[in-house]
mmCIF file of C-alpha atoms in Angstrom:
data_model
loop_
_atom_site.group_PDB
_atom_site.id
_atom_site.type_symbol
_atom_site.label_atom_id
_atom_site.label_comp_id
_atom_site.label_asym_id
_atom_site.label_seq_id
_atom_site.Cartn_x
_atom_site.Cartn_y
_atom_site.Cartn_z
ATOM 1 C CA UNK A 1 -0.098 -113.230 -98.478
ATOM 2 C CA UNK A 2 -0.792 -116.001 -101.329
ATOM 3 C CA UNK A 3 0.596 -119.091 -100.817
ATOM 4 C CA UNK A 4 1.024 -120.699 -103.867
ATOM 5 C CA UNK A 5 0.895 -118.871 -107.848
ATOM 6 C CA UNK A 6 1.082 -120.294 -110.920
ATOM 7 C CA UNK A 7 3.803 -119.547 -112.859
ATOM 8 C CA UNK A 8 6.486 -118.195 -110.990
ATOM 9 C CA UNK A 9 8.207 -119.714 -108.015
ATOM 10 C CA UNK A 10 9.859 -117.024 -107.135
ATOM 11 C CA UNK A 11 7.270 -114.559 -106.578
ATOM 12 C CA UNK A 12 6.208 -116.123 -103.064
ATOM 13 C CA UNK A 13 9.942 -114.450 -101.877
ATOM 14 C CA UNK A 14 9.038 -111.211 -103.350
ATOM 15 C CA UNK A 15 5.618 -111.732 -101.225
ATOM 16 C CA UNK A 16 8.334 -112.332 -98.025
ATOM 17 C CA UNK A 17 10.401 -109.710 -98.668
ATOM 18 C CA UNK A 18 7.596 -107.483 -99.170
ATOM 19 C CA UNK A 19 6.629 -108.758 -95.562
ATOM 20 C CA UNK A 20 10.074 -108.623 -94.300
ATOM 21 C CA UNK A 21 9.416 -104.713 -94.958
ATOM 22 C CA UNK A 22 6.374 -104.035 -93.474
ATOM 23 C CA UNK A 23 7.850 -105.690 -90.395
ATOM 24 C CA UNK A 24 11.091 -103.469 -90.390
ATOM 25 C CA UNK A 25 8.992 -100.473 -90.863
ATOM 26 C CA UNK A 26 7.217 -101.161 -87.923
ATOM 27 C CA UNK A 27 9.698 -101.919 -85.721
ATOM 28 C CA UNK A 28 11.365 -98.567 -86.796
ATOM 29 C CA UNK A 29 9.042 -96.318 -86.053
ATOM 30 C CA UNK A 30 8.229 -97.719 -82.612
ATOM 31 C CA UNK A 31 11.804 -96.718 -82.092
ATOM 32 C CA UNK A 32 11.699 -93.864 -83.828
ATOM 33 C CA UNK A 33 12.108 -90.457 -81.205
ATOM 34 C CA UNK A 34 13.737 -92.956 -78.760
ATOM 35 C CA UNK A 35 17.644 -92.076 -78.527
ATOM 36 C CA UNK A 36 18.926 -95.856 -79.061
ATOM 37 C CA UNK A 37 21.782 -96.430 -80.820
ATOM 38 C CA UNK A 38 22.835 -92.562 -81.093
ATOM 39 C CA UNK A 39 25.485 -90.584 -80.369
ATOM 40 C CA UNK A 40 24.098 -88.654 -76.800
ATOM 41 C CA UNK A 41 24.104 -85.853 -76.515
ATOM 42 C CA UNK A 42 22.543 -84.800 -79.706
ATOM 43 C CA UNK A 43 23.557 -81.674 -81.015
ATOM 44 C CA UNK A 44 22.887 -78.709 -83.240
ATOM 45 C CA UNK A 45 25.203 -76.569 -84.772
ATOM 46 C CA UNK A 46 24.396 -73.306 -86.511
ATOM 47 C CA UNK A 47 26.565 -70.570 -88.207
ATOM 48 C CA UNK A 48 26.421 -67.045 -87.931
ATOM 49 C CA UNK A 49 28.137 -64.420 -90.042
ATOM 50 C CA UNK A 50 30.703 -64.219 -87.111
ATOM 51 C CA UNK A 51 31.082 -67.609 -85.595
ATOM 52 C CA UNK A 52 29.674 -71.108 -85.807
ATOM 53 C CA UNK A 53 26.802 -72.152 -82.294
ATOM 54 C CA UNK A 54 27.207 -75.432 -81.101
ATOM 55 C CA UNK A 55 23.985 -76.222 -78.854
ATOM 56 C CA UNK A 56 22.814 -79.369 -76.661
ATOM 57 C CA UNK A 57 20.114 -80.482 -74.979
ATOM 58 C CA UNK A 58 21.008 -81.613 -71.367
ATOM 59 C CA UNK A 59 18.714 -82.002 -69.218
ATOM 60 C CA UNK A 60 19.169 -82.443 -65.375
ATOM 61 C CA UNK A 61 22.992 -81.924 -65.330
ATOM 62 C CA UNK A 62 24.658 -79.765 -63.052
ATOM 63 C CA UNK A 63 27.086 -76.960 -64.428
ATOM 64 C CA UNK A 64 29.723 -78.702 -62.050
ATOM 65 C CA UNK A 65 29.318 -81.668 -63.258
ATOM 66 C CA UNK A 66 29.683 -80.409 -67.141
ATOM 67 C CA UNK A 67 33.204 -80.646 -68.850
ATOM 68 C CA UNK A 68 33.911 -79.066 -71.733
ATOM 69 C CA UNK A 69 37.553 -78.872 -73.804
ATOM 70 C CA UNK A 70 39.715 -78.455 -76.707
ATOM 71 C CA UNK A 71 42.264 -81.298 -77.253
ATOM 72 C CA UNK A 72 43.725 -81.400 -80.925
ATOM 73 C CA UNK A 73 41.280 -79.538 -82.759
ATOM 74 C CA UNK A 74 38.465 -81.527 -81.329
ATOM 75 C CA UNK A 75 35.712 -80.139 -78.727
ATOM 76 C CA UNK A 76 35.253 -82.546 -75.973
ATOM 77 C CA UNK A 77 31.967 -82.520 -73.821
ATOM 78 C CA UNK A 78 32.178 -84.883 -70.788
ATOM 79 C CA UNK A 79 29.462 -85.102 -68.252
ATOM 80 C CA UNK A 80 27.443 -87.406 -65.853
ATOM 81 C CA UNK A 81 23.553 -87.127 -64.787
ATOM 82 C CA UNK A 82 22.920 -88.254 -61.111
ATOM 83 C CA UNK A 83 19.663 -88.071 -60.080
ATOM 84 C CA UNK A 84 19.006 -86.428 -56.671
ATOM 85 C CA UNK A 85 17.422 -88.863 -54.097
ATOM 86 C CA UNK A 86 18.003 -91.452 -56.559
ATOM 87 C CA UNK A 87 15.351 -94.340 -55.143
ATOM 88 C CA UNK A 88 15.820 -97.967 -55.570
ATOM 89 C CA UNK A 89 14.697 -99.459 -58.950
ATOM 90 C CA UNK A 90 11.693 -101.444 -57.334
ATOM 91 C CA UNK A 91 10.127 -97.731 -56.617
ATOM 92 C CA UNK A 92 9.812 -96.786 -60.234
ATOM 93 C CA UNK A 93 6.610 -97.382 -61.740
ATOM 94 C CA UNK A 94 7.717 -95.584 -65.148
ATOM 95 C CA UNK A 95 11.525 -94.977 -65.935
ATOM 96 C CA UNK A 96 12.359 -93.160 -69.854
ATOM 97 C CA UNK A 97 15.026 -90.754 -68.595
ATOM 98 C CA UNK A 98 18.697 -92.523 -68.861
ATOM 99 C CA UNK A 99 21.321 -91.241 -66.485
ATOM 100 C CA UNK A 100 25.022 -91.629 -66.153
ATOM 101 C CA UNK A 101 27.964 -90.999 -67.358
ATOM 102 C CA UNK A 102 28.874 -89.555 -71.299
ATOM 103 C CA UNK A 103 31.197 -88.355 -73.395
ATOM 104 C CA UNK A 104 31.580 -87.057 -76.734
ATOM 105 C CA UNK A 105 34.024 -85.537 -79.045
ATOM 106 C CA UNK A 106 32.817 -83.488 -82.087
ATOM 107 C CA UNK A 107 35.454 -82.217 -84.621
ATOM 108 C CA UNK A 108 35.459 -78.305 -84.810
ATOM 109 C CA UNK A 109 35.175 -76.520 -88.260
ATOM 110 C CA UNK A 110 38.464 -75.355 -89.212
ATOM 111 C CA UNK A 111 39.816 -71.732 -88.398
ATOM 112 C CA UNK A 112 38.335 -71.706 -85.132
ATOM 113 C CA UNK A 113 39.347 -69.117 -82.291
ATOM 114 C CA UNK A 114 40.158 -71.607 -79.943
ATOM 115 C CA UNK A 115 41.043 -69.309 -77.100
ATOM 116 C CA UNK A 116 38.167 -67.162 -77.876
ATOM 117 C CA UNK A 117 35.750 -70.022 -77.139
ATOM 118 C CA UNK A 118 32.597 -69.548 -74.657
ATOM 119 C CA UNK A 119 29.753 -71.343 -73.173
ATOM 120 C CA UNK A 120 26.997 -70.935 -71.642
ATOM 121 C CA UNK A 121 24.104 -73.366 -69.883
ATOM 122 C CA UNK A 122 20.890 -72.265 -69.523
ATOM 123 C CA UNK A 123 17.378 -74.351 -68.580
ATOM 124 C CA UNK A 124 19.511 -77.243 -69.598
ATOM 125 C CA UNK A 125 20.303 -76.513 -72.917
ATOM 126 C CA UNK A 126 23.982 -76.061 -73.532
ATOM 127 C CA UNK A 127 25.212 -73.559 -76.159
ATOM 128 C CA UNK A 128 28.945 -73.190 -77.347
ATOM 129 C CA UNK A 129 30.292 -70.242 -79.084
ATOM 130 C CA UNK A 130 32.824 -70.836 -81.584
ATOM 131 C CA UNK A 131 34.142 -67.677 -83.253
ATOM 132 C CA UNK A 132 35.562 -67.896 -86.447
ATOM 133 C CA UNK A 133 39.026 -66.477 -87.047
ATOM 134 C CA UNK A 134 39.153 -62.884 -89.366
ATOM 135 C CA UNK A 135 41.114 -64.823 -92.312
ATOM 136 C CA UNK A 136 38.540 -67.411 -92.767
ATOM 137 C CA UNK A 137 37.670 -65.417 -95.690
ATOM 138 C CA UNK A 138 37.784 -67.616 -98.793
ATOM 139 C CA UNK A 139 40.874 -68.050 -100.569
ATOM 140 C CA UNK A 140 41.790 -68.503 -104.392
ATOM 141 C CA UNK A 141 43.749 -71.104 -105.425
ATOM 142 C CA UNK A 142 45.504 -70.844 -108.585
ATOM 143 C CA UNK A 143 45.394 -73.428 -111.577
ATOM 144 C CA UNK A 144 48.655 -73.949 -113.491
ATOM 145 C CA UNK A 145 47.637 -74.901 -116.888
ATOM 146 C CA UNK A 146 50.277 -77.780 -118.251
ATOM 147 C CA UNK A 147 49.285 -78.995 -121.642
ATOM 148 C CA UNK A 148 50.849 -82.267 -122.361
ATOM 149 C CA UNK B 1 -1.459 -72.057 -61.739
ATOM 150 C CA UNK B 2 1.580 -70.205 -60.444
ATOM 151 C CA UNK B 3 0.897 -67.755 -63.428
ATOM 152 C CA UNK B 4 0.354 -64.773 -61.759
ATOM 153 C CA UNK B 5 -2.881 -62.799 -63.303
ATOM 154 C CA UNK B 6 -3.951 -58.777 -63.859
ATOM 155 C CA UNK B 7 -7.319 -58.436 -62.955
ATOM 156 C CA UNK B 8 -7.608 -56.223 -65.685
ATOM 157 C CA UNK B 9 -5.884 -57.990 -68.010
ATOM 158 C CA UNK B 10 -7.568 -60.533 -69.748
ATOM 159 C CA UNK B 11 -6.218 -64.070 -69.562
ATOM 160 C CA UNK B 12 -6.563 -64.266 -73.449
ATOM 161 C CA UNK B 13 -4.169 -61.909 -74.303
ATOM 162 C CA UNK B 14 -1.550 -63.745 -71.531
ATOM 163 C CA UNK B 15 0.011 -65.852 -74.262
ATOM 164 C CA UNK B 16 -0.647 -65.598 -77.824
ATOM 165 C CA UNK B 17 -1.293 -69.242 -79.811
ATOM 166 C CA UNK B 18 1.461 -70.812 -80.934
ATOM 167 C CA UNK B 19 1.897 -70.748 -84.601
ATOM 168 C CA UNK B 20 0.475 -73.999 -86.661
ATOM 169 C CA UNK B 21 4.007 -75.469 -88.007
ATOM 170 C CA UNK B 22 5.755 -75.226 -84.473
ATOM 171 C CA UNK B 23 6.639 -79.140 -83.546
ATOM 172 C CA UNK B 24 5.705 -80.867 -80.299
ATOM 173 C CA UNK B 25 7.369 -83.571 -78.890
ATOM 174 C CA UNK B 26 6.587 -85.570 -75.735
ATOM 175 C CA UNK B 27 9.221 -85.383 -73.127
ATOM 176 C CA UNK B 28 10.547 -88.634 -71.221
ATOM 177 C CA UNK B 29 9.217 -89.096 -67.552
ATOM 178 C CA UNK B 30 10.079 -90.997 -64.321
ATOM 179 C CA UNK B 31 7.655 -91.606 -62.037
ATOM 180 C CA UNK B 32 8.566 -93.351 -58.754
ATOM 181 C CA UNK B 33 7.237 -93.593 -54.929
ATOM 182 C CA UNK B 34 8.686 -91.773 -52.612
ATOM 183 C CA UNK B 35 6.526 -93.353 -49.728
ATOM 184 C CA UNK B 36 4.748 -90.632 -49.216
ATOM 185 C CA UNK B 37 3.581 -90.499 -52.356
ATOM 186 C CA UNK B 38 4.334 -89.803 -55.787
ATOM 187 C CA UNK B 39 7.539 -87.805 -57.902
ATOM 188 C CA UNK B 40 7.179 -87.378 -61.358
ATOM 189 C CA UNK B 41 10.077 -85.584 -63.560
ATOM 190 C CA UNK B 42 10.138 -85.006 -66.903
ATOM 191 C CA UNK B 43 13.018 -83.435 -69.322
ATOM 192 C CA UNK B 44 12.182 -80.315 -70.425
ATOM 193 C CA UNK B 45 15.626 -79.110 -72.307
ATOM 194 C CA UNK B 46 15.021 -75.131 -72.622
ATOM 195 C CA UNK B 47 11.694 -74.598 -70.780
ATOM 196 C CA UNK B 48 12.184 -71.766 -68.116
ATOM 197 C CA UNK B 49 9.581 -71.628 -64.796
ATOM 198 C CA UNK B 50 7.451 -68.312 -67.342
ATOM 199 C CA UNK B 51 6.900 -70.475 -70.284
ATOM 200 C CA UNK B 52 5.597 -73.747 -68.591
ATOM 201 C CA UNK B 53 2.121 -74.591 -67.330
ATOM 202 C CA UNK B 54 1.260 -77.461 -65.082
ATOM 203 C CA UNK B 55 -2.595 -77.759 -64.484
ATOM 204 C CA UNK B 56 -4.728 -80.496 -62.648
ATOM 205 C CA UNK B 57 -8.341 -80.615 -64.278
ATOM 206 C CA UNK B 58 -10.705 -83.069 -62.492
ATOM 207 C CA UNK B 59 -8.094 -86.135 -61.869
ATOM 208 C CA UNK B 60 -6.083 -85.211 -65.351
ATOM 209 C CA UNK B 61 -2.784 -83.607 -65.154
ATOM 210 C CA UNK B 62 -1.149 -81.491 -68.126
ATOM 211 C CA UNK B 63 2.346 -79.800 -68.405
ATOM 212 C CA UNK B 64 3.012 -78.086 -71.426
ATOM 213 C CA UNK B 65 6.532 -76.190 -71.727
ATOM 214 C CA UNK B 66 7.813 -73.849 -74.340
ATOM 215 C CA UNK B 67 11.062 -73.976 -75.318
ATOM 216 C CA UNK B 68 12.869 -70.301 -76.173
ATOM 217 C CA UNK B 69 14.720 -70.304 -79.472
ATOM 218 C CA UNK B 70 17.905 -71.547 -79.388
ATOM 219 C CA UNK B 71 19.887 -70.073 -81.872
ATOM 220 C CA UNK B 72 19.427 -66.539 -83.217
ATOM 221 C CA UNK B 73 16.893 -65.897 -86.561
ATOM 222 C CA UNK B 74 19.693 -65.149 -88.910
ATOM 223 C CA UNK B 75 21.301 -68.632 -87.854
ATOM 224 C CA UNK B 76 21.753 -70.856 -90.583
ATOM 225 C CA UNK B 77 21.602 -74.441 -89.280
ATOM 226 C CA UNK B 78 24.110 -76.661 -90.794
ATOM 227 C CA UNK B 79 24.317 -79.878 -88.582
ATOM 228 C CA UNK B 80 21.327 -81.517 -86.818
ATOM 229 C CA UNK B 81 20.828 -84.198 -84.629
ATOM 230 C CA UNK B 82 17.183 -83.160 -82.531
ATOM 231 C CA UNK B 83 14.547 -80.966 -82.875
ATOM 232 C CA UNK B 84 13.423 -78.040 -81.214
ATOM 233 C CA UNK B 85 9.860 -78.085 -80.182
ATOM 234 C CA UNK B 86 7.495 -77.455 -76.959
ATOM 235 C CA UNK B 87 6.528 -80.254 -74.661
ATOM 236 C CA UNK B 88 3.800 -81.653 -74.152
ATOM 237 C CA UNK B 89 2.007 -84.856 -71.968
ATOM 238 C CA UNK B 90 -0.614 -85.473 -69.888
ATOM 239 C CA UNK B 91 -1.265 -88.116 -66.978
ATOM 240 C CA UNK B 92 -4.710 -89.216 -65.734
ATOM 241 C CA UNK B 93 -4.187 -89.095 -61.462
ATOM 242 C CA UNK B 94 -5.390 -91.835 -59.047
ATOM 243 C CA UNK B 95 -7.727 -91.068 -56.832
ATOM 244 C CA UNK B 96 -5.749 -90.955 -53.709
ATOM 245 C CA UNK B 97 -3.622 -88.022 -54.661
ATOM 246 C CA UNK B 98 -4.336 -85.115 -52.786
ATOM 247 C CA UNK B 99 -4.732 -82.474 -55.399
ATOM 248 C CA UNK B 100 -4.631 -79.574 -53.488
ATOM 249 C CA UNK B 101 -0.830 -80.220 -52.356
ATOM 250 C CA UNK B 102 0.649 -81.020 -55.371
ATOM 251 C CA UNK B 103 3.808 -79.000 -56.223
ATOM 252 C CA UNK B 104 6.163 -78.549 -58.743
ATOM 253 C CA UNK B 105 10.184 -77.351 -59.333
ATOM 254 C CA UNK B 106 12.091 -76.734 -62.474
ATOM 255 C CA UNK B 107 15.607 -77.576 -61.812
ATOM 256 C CA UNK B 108 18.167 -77.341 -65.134
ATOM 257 C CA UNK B 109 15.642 -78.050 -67.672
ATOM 258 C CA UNK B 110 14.080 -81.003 -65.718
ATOM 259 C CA UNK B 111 10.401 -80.766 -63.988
ATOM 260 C CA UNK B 112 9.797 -82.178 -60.557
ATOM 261 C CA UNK B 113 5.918 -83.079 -59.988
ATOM 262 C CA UNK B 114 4.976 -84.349 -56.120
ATOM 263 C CA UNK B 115 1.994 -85.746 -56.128
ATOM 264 C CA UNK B 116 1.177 -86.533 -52.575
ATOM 265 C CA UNK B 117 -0.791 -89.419 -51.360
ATOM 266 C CA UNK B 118 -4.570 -88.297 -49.883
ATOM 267 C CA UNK B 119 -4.629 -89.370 -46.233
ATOM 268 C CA UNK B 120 -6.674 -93.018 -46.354
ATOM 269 C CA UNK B 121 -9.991 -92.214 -44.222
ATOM 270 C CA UNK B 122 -9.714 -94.164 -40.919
ATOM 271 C CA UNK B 123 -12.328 -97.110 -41.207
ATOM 272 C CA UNK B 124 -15.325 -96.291 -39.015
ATOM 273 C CA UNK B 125 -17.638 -98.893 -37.123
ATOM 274 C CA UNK B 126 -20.525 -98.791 -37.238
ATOM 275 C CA UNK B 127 -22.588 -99.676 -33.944
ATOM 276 C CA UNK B 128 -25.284 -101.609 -34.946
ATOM 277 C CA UNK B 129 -28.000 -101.136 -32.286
ATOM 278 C CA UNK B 130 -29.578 -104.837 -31.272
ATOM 279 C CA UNK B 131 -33.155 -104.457 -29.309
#
């Protein structure tokens, strides 16, 4: 990074910001694949010709302690992680996997079959079936033409 | 290996490669004392007990998972938030882990490694003979 230039004395804060930059970049990706600051648990939703797959990664949680529900149009999952024979913190030589409690809502797609709804939880990995409704079929709206 | 093998089968043709574009990731791990020796778990969201392999070589330890598709091949994704890919991470031992009683359980996605501790060899005098 020059110090001083000739000329124009506002190029060394282009040479800072530039700097500023490389920082930031840095510090993002030593964060990057690390689940700070996001909405947990991540999900991935997929549509089929019939109905619209809702899936999660969870990891370590028990089906009883897995809560899932419908309250006004929105899909609720609720859950906690407890570790079995959960040793004291001074045991741990190496601790990346978070656990506790969580919650998040995720608004459905519209013209969902609420009551038709299923889920299943496999290896960890939740998946939620939402079927879509027979008249989601698109609809026509008419244009009135008004010439003023 | 748990991986049970045909004699007549060879151990080639047990799993073919994985295709070049399929993403890896490297799962997050605990590893604490137990007192008798080590625990190590790992997160493996979608890995089943047939599509993981744990195997010691020398004092290095490797689990790679698979993870089974999620979503059917028609499925169009339209929201995402993670990526799908197999696991993969590997641990250089100490030397006092006895290797031949290490065992493993996959519990709901998550891997539990023991690692016991090798019994410490009793110190041993040694007479030393005066004339």
């Amino acid at each position: 990074m020059a110090v001083f230039r000739w000329g124009s004395p506002l190029e060394a804060f282009r040479d800072m910001e530039r700097e500023m930059d490389r920082v930031l970049r840095t510090v993002n990706q030593a964060f990057e694949g690390l689940r700070v600051g996001r909405p947990y648990p991540p999900v991935n939703v997929y549509e089929l010709p019939s109905e619209y797959l809702l899936t999660a990664e969870l990891p370590g949680v028990r089906t009883e302690d897995l809560e899932l529900s419908v309250v006004n149009g929105q899909l609720v999952l609720r859950g906690q992680r407890v570790e079995p024979n959960d040793p004291p913190p001074e045991r741990y030589r190496r601790n990346e996997r978070p656990h506790g409690q969580w919650e998040r809502s995720i608004p459905l797609p519209e013209r969902v079959q609420e009551e038709q709804m299923s889920a299943e939880f496999i290896n960890g990995v939740l998946t939620v079936h939402l079927p879509k409704t027979p008249s989601a079929q698109p609809r026509q709206i008419p244009i009135s033409e008004t010439n003023s | 290996m748990s991986r049970e093998n045909d004699a007549q089968v060879p151990a080639v043709t047990e799993m073919p490669p994985p295709p070049p574009e399929r993403f890896v990731c490297t799962p997050p791990i605990d590893i604490f004392d137990n007192g008798e020796g080590l625990v190590l778990r790992a997160d493996l969201p979608g890995v089943s007990g047939e599509t993981l392999e744990l195997q010691v070589q020398d004092n290095k330890l490797t689990l790679f998972g698979r993870v089974a598709q999620q979503a059917p091949d028609e499925a169009r994704l339209i929201h995402q938030e993670y990526r799908v890919g197999d696991y993969l991470r590997s641990f250089i031992l100490s030397e006092d882990v006895a290797h031949d009683r290490i065992s493993a359980k996959l519990l709901n996605g998550v891997l539990e490694v023991t690692l016991p501790r090798a019994p410490q060899t009793e110190p041993r005098r040694i007479q030393v003979k005066t004339q």
